[in-house]
Amino acid sequence: VLSYFSVNQILVLLLVLTVCAILYNKVHQVPSALKNETVDLESPEEMEEEIPVVICAAAGRIGATIAAISSIYSNTEADVLFYIVGLKTTIPHIRKWIENSKLKEIKFKVVEFNPMVLKGKIRQDASRPELLQPLNFVRFYLPLLIQKHEKVIYLDDDIIVQGDIQELYDTKLAPGHAAAFSDDCDLPSTHEMVRSVGMQNTYMGFLDYRKQAIRDLGISPSTCSFNPGVIVANMTEWKHQRITKQLEKWMQRNVEENLYSSTLGGGVATSPMLIVFHGKYSAINPMWHIRHLGWSPDTRYSEHFLQEAKLLHWNGRYKPWDYPSVHTDLWENWFIPDPSGKFKLTRPDS
């Protein structure tokens, strides 16, 4: 009899424990959505990182900004946040264009640039006044405009991106480097074009070596230059090294001593960067900055080479939204017409 009761008691006890376990699980069950979040938190490498891309929207060139953004957004699955920098007068136009086109899905912030920060720092130069536009100097002030990011991509507006911007963002910066650029001597395929249009790709093409202040830098005039139209920047290092202050110092010295001018190769925004970053920058993969497409209305790259390129840059006078210009079909693939009708492409039949 005892054994009979013992078995029954054990069975009852097991039943009670089973019921308790079921009830406990019901009460404390973790919702599946929360479970997924927990997994993500435990595996930081699986969390998606936001990619900040800084690009300017200048009056008369907003169509360029739109095409650049369109090309980036269309060619990546990454979480891109566009910082669109403009002057007070251009901001309503760019916002309206985005919100009334297929770009309305993008993540973007519009940032107003105050040109007063440049007062007394730009030497007036009549030969190429377009190079003195305030937005050309936005790249000098990245940490003031972008607060919360460690790593930032800056792009000129006259580019299109054919690759995945994530690749560019993943560019490795060496310890102590505040930025990465593309060397002007890095791609054999561009050397013939550089020679054919008489373009400069050394420091001599940008700085006036007749001036003592330039000679005192101890930089050989034959040193290869770099192009600051595409930058991957480390904001912590930039602030730590006070890069903005260094750039401003050379701008002010140029106002006083005329150390470089837009009659030389790259105008007034490239030269201070060549001085400040000399020997202290990392390299961007050359295919992520195929440039000089705007240098001549006649010189063309091979179509195969351009299809392989990840990023195309129409630096120079001949822009793909104007006429004459080259390889306009590649640029126009990404252009979205202005809903307001203010911006129009210049074409031979227009």
Coordinates of C-alpha atoms in Angstrom, one line a residue:
V1 CA 0.0 0.0 0.0
L2 CA 2.8 2.3 0.9
S3 CA 4.5 1.8 -2.4
Y4 CA 1.1 2.5 -4.1
F5 CA 0.7 5.8 -2.3
S6 CA 4.4 6.7 -3.0
V7 CA 4.0 6.2 -6.7
N8 CA 0.8 8.3 -6.7
Q9 CA 2.5 11.1 -4.7
I10 CA 5.4 11.1 -7.1
L11 CA 3.1 11.3 -10.1
V12 CA 1.1 14.1 -8.5
L13 CA 4.3 15.9 -7.7
L14 CA 5.6 15.6 -11.3
L15 CA 2.2 16.8 -12.6
V16 CA 2.3 19.9 -10.3
L17 CA 5.9 20.6 -11.4
T18 CA 5.0 20.3 -15.1
V19 CA 2.0 22.7 -14.6
C20 CA 4.2 25.2 -12.7
A21 CA 6.9 25.0 -15.5
I22 CA 4.3 25.7 -18.2
L23 CA 2.8 28.6 -16.2
Y24 CA 6.3 30.1 -15.6
N25 CA 7.2 30.0 -19.2
K26 CA 3.8 31.6 -20.2
V27 CA 4.4 34.5 -17.8
H28 CA 8.1 35.0 -18.5
Q29 CA 8.1 34.2 -22.2
V30 CA 10.3 36.6 -24.2
P31 CA 8.7 38.0 -27.4
S32 CA 10.4 36.8 -30.5
A33 CA 11.1 40.4 -31.7
L34 CA 12.9 41.1 -28.4
K35 CA 14.9 37.9 -28.7
N36 CA 16.2 39.0 -32.1
E37 CA 17.2 42.4 -30.6
T38 CA 19.1 40.6 -27.8
V39 CA 21.0 38.5 -30.4
D40 CA 22.0 41.7 -32.2
L41 CA 23.2 43.4 -29.0
E42 CA 25.4 40.4 -28.2
S43 CA 26.9 40.4 -31.7
P44 CA 27.9 44.0 -32.5
E45 CA 29.6 43.0 -35.8
E46 CA 26.1 42.1 -37.1
M47 CA 24.7 45.5 -36.3
E48 CA 24.4 47.8 -39.3
E49 CA 26.6 50.9 -39.2
E50 CA 25.2 54.2 -40.5
I51 CA 27.3 55.7 -43.3
P52 CA 27.4 59.5 -43.2
V53 CA 28.0 61.0 -46.7
V54 CA 28.6 64.8 -46.9
I55 CA 27.8 66.5 -50.2
C56 CA 27.2 70.2 -51.1
A57 CA 24.2 71.7 -52.9
A58 CA 25.4 74.8 -54.6
A59 CA 23.2 77.3 -56.5
G60 CA 23.1 76.4 -60.2
R61 CA 24.5 72.9 -59.6
I62 CA 21.8 71.3 -57.5
G63 CA 21.2 68.8 -60.3
A64 CA 24.7 67.5 -59.7
T65 CA 24.0 66.9 -56.1
I66 CA 20.8 65.0 -57.0
A67 CA 22.6 62.8 -59.5
A68 CA 25.3 62.0 -57.0
I69 CA 22.9 61.1 -54.3
S70 CA 20.7 59.0 -56.7
S71 CA 23.8 57.0 -57.8
I72 CA 24.9 56.3 -54.3
Y73 CA 21.4 55.3 -53.0
S74 CA 20.7 53.1 -56.0
N75 CA 23.9 51.1 -55.7
T76 CA 24.0 50.1 -52.1
E77 CA 22.0 48.2 -49.4
A78 CA 23.9 50.1 -46.7
D79 CA 22.3 52.5 -44.3
V80 CA 23.4 55.8 -45.7
L81 CA 22.7 59.2 -44.1
F82 CA 23.2 62.1 -46.5
Y83 CA 24.3 65.4 -45.0
I84 CA 23.4 67.9 -47.7
V85 CA 25.2 71.2 -47.1
G86 CA 24.0 74.4 -48.6
L87 CA 23.6 78.1 -48.2
K88 CA 20.4 79.5 -46.9
T89 CA 19.1 80.4 -50.4
T90 CA 19.6 76.9 -51.9
I91 CA 18.2 74.8 -49.1
P92 CA 14.4 75.0 -49.9
H93 CA 15.1 74.0 -53.5
I94 CA 17.1 70.8 -52.7
R95 CA 14.6 69.8 -50.0
K96 CA 11.7 70.2 -52.4
W97 CA 13.5 68.3 -55.2
I98 CA 14.2 65.3 -52.9
E99 CA 10.7 65.2 -51.4
N100 CA 9.0 65.3 -54.8
S101 CA 11.1 62.6 -56.5
K102 CA 11.9 59.0 -56.0
L103 CA 14.6 60.1 -53.6
K104 CA 12.0 60.8 -51.0
E105 CA 12.9 57.5 -49.3
I106 CA 16.5 58.5 -48.5
K107 CA 17.7 59.5 -45.0
F108 CA 19.0 63.0 -45.1
K109 CA 19.8 66.1 -43.1
V110 CA 20.1 69.5 -44.6
V111 CA 22.9 71.6 -43.0
E112 CA 23.2 75.4 -43.5
F113 CA 26.8 76.6 -44.1
N114 CA 27.6 80.1 -42.8
P115 CA 30.0 81.7 -45.2
M116 CA 31.0 84.2 -42.5
V117 CA 33.5 81.6 -41.2
L118 CA 35.6 82.3 -44.3
K119 CA 35.7 86.1 -43.8
G120 CA 39.3 87.3 -44.4
K121 CA 40.5 83.8 -45.3
I122 CA 40.0 83.8 -49.1
R123 CA 42.1 85.8 -51.5
Q124 CA 40.0 87.2 -54.3
D125 CA 41.0 85.8 -57.7
A126 CA 39.2 86.9 -60.8
S127 CA 40.6 84.2 -63.2
R128 CA 38.3 81.4 -61.8
P129 CA 35.7 83.0 -59.5
E130 CA 33.7 79.7 -59.3
L131 CA 36.6 78.2 -57.3
L132 CA 36.0 80.8 -54.6
Q133 CA 32.4 79.8 -53.8
P134 CA 32.0 79.3 -50.1
L135 CA 30.8 75.7 -50.4
N136 CA 34.2 74.7 -51.9
F137 CA 35.5 75.0 -48.3
V138 CA 32.9 72.9 -46.6
R139 CA 35.4 70.0 -46.5
F140 CA 37.7 72.1 -44.2
Y141 CA 34.9 72.2 -41.5
L142 CA 33.7 68.7 -41.4
P143 CA 33.8 68.3 -37.5
L144 CA 31.8 71.5 -37.1
L145 CA 29.0 70.3 -39.4
I146 CA 28.9 66.6 -38.4
Q147 CA 28.8 65.9 -34.7
K148 CA 28.1 62.3 -33.9
H149 CA 30.1 60.2 -36.4
E150 CA 33.6 58.8 -36.0
K151 CA 34.1 58.3 -39.7
V152 CA 32.7 60.4 -42.6
I153 CA 32.8 60.4 -46.4
Y154 CA 33.0 63.7 -48.2
L155 CA 32.2 63.9 -51.9
D156 CA 32.3 66.7 -54.4
D157 CA 29.0 67.2 -56.2
D158 CA 30.3 66.5 -59.8
I159 CA 30.7 62.7 -59.2
I160 CA 28.6 59.6 -59.6
V161 CA 29.1 56.4 -57.7
Q162 CA 28.8 53.1 -59.6
G163 CA 30.0 50.8 -56.8
D164 CA 28.7 50.1 -53.3
I165 CA 29.5 53.1 -51.0
Q166 CA 30.1 50.6 -48.2
E167 CA 33.4 49.6 -49.9
L168 CA 34.6 53.2 -49.8
Y169 CA 33.5 53.6 -46.2
D170 CA 35.5 50.5 -45.3
T171 CA 38.7 52.2 -46.4
K172 CA 41.3 51.6 -43.7
L173 CA 43.0 54.7 -42.2
A174 CA 46.4 54.1 -40.7
P175 CA 46.8 55.1 -37.0
G176 CA 47.3 58.8 -36.7
H177 CA 45.8 59.6 -40.1
A178 CA 42.9 62.0 -40.2
A179 CA 42.0 61.3 -43.8
A180 CA 42.4 59.1 -46.9
F181 CA 42.6 60.5 -50.5
S182 CA 43.5 59.2 -54.0
D183 CA 47.0 60.0 -55.2
D184 CA 47.1 61.8 -58.6
C185 CA 49.8 59.4 -59.8
D186 CA 48.2 56.2 -58.7
L187 CA 46.5 54.9 -61.8
P188 CA 48.5 54.2 -65.0
S189 CA 45.3 54.4 -67.1
T190 CA 44.9 58.1 -66.3
H191 CA 48.5 59.1 -67.0
E192 CA 48.0 59.4 -70.8
M193 CA 45.0 61.7 -70.2
V194 CA 47.0 63.8 -67.7
R195 CA 49.7 64.3 -70.3
S196 CA 47.3 64.9 -73.2
V197 CA 45.6 67.8 -71.5
G198 CA 48.7 69.3 -69.8
M199 CA 47.3 68.7 -66.3
Q200 CA 49.4 69.0 -63.2
N201 CA 49.7 66.0 -60.8
T202 CA 52.5 67.3 -58.6
Y203 CA 52.9 69.9 -55.9
M204 CA 54.5 72.3 -58.4
G205 CA 51.1 72.6 -60.1
F206 CA 49.5 73.9 -57.0
L207 CA 52.0 75.8 -54.9
D208 CA 54.2 78.8 -55.9
Y209 CA 57.7 77.6 -55.3
R210 CA 59.1 81.1 -55.9
K211 CA 57.7 82.0 -52.4
Q212 CA 60.0 81.4 -49.5
A213 CA 57.2 80.1 -47.3
I214 CA 56.5 77.3 -49.8
R215 CA 60.2 76.4 -50.1
D216 CA 60.5 76.4 -46.3
L217 CA 58.0 73.5 -46.2
G218 CA 60.8 71.2 -47.5
I219 CA 58.3 69.4 -49.9
S220 CA 59.8 68.5 -53.3
P221 CA 57.9 70.2 -56.1
S222 CA 57.8 66.8 -57.9
T223 CA 55.9 65.2 -55.0
C224 CA 52.6 63.6 -56.3
S225 CA 49.5 65.6 -55.4
F226 CA 46.2 64.2 -54.3
N227 CA 42.6 65.1 -55.1
P228 CA 40.4 66.2 -52.1
G229 CA 37.1 65.7 -54.0
V230 CA 36.7 62.3 -52.4
I231 CA 37.7 62.0 -48.7
V232 CA 37.3 59.3 -46.1
A233 CA 37.9 61.2 -42.8
N234 CA 38.4 60.2 -39.1
M235 CA 36.7 62.9 -37.1
T236 CA 38.5 62.1 -33.8
E237 CA 42.0 62.5 -35.4
W238 CA 40.8 65.5 -37.4
K239 CA 39.8 67.3 -34.1
H240 CA 42.9 66.0 -32.2
Q241 CA 45.3 67.3 -34.8
R242 CA 43.3 70.6 -35.2
I243 CA 43.2 70.1 -39.0
T244 CA 40.6 72.9 -39.5
K245 CA 42.8 75.4 -37.6
Q246 CA 45.9 74.4 -39.7
L247 CA 43.9 74.8 -42.9
E248 CA 42.7 78.2 -41.9
K249 CA 46.2 79.3 -41.0
W250 CA 47.4 78.5 -44.6
M251 CA 44.3 80.3 -46.0
Q252 CA 45.2 83.4 -44.1
R253 CA 48.9 83.2 -45.1
N254 CA 47.8 83.0 -48.8
V255 CA 45.7 86.1 -48.4
E256 CA 48.8 87.9 -47.1
E257 CA 51.5 86.3 -49.3
N258 CA 49.7 84.8 -52.4
L259 CA 51.3 81.4 -52.0
Y260 CA 48.9 79.6 -54.4
S261 CA 46.2 80.8 -56.8
S262 CA 43.5 79.4 -59.0
T263 CA 45.7 80.1 -62.0
L264 CA 47.7 77.1 -60.8
G265 CA 46.3 73.5 -61.1
G266 CA 43.7 73.0 -58.4
G267 CA 42.5 76.4 -57.3
V268 CA 42.4 77.6 -53.7
A269 CA 40.7 74.7 -51.8
T270 CA 43.2 71.9 -52.8
S271 CA 46.4 73.7 -52.0
P272 CA 46.0 74.1 -48.2
M273 CA 45.1 70.5 -47.9
L274 CA 48.2 69.4 -49.9
I275 CA 50.3 71.3 -47.3
V276 CA 48.5 70.2 -44.1
F277 CA 48.1 66.5 -45.1
H278 CA 51.6 66.1 -46.8
G279 CA 52.9 62.6 -45.8
K280 CA 50.0 62.1 -43.3
Y281 CA 47.2 60.5 -45.2
S282 CA 46.0 57.0 -46.2
A283 CA 45.2 55.8 -49.7
I284 CA 41.8 55.3 -51.3
N285 CA 41.6 52.5 -53.9
P286 CA 42.3 54.2 -57.2
M287 CA 39.2 52.7 -58.8
W288 CA 37.2 54.7 -56.2
H289 CA 38.2 58.0 -57.7
I290 CA 38.5 58.1 -61.5
R291 CA 38.9 61.8 -62.2
H292 CA 39.7 64.4 -64.8
L293 CA 36.5 63.7 -66.8
G294 CA 35.7 67.4 -66.9
W295 CA 39.2 68.6 -67.9
S296 CA 38.7 68.6 -71.6
P297 CA 35.6 68.4 -73.9
D298 CA 37.6 66.0 -76.2
T299 CA 39.7 63.6 -74.2
R300 CA 37.8 60.4 -73.4
Y301 CA 38.5 57.2 -71.4
S302 CA 37.7 53.8 -72.8
E303 CA 34.1 52.6 -72.1
H304 CA 35.4 49.4 -70.6
F305 CA 37.6 51.2 -68.2
L306 CA 34.8 53.5 -67.1
Q307 CA 32.4 50.6 -66.6
E308 CA 34.9 49.0 -64.2
A309 CA 35.3 52.3 -62.2
K310 CA 33.5 52.6 -58.8
L311 CA 33.4 56.4 -58.8
L312 CA 33.6 58.9 -61.7
H313 CA 34.6 62.6 -61.1
W314 CA 34.1 65.4 -63.6
N315 CA 36.6 67.7 -62.0
G316 CA 37.6 70.5 -64.4
R317 CA 35.6 73.1 -66.3
Y318 CA 33.5 70.8 -68.5
K319 CA 30.6 69.5 -66.4
P320 CA 28.3 66.7 -67.5
W321 CA 25.1 68.8 -67.0
D322 CA 26.6 71.5 -69.4
Y323 CA 27.8 71.4 -73.0
P324 CA 30.4 70.6 -74.2
S325 CA 31.3 67.7 -71.9
V326 CA 32.3 64.0 -72.2
H327 CA 30.7 60.7 -71.0
T328 CA 27.5 62.5 -70.2
D329 CA 25.4 59.4 -70.7
L330 CA 27.0 57.8 -67.6
W331 CA 26.1 60.8 -65.5
E332 CA 22.6 61.2 -67.0
N333 CA 21.7 57.6 -66.0
W334 CA 21.4 58.9 -62.4
F335 CA 20.0 62.4 -63.0
I336 CA 16.4 63.0 -61.8
P337 CA 14.7 66.0 -63.5
D338 CA 13.8 69.0 -61.3
P339 CA 10.1 68.9 -60.4
S340 CA 10.1 72.7 -60.2
G341 CA 11.7 73.0 -63.7
K342 CA 14.4 75.5 -62.5
F343 CA 17.4 73.3 -63.2
K344 CA 17.7 72.3 -66.8
L345 CA 20.4 70.3 -68.6
T346 CA 22.4 72.2 -71.3
R347 CA 22.5 70.0 -74.4
P348 CA 23.3 70.9 -78.1
D349 CA 19.7 70.4 -79.1
S350 CA 18.2 72.3 -76.2

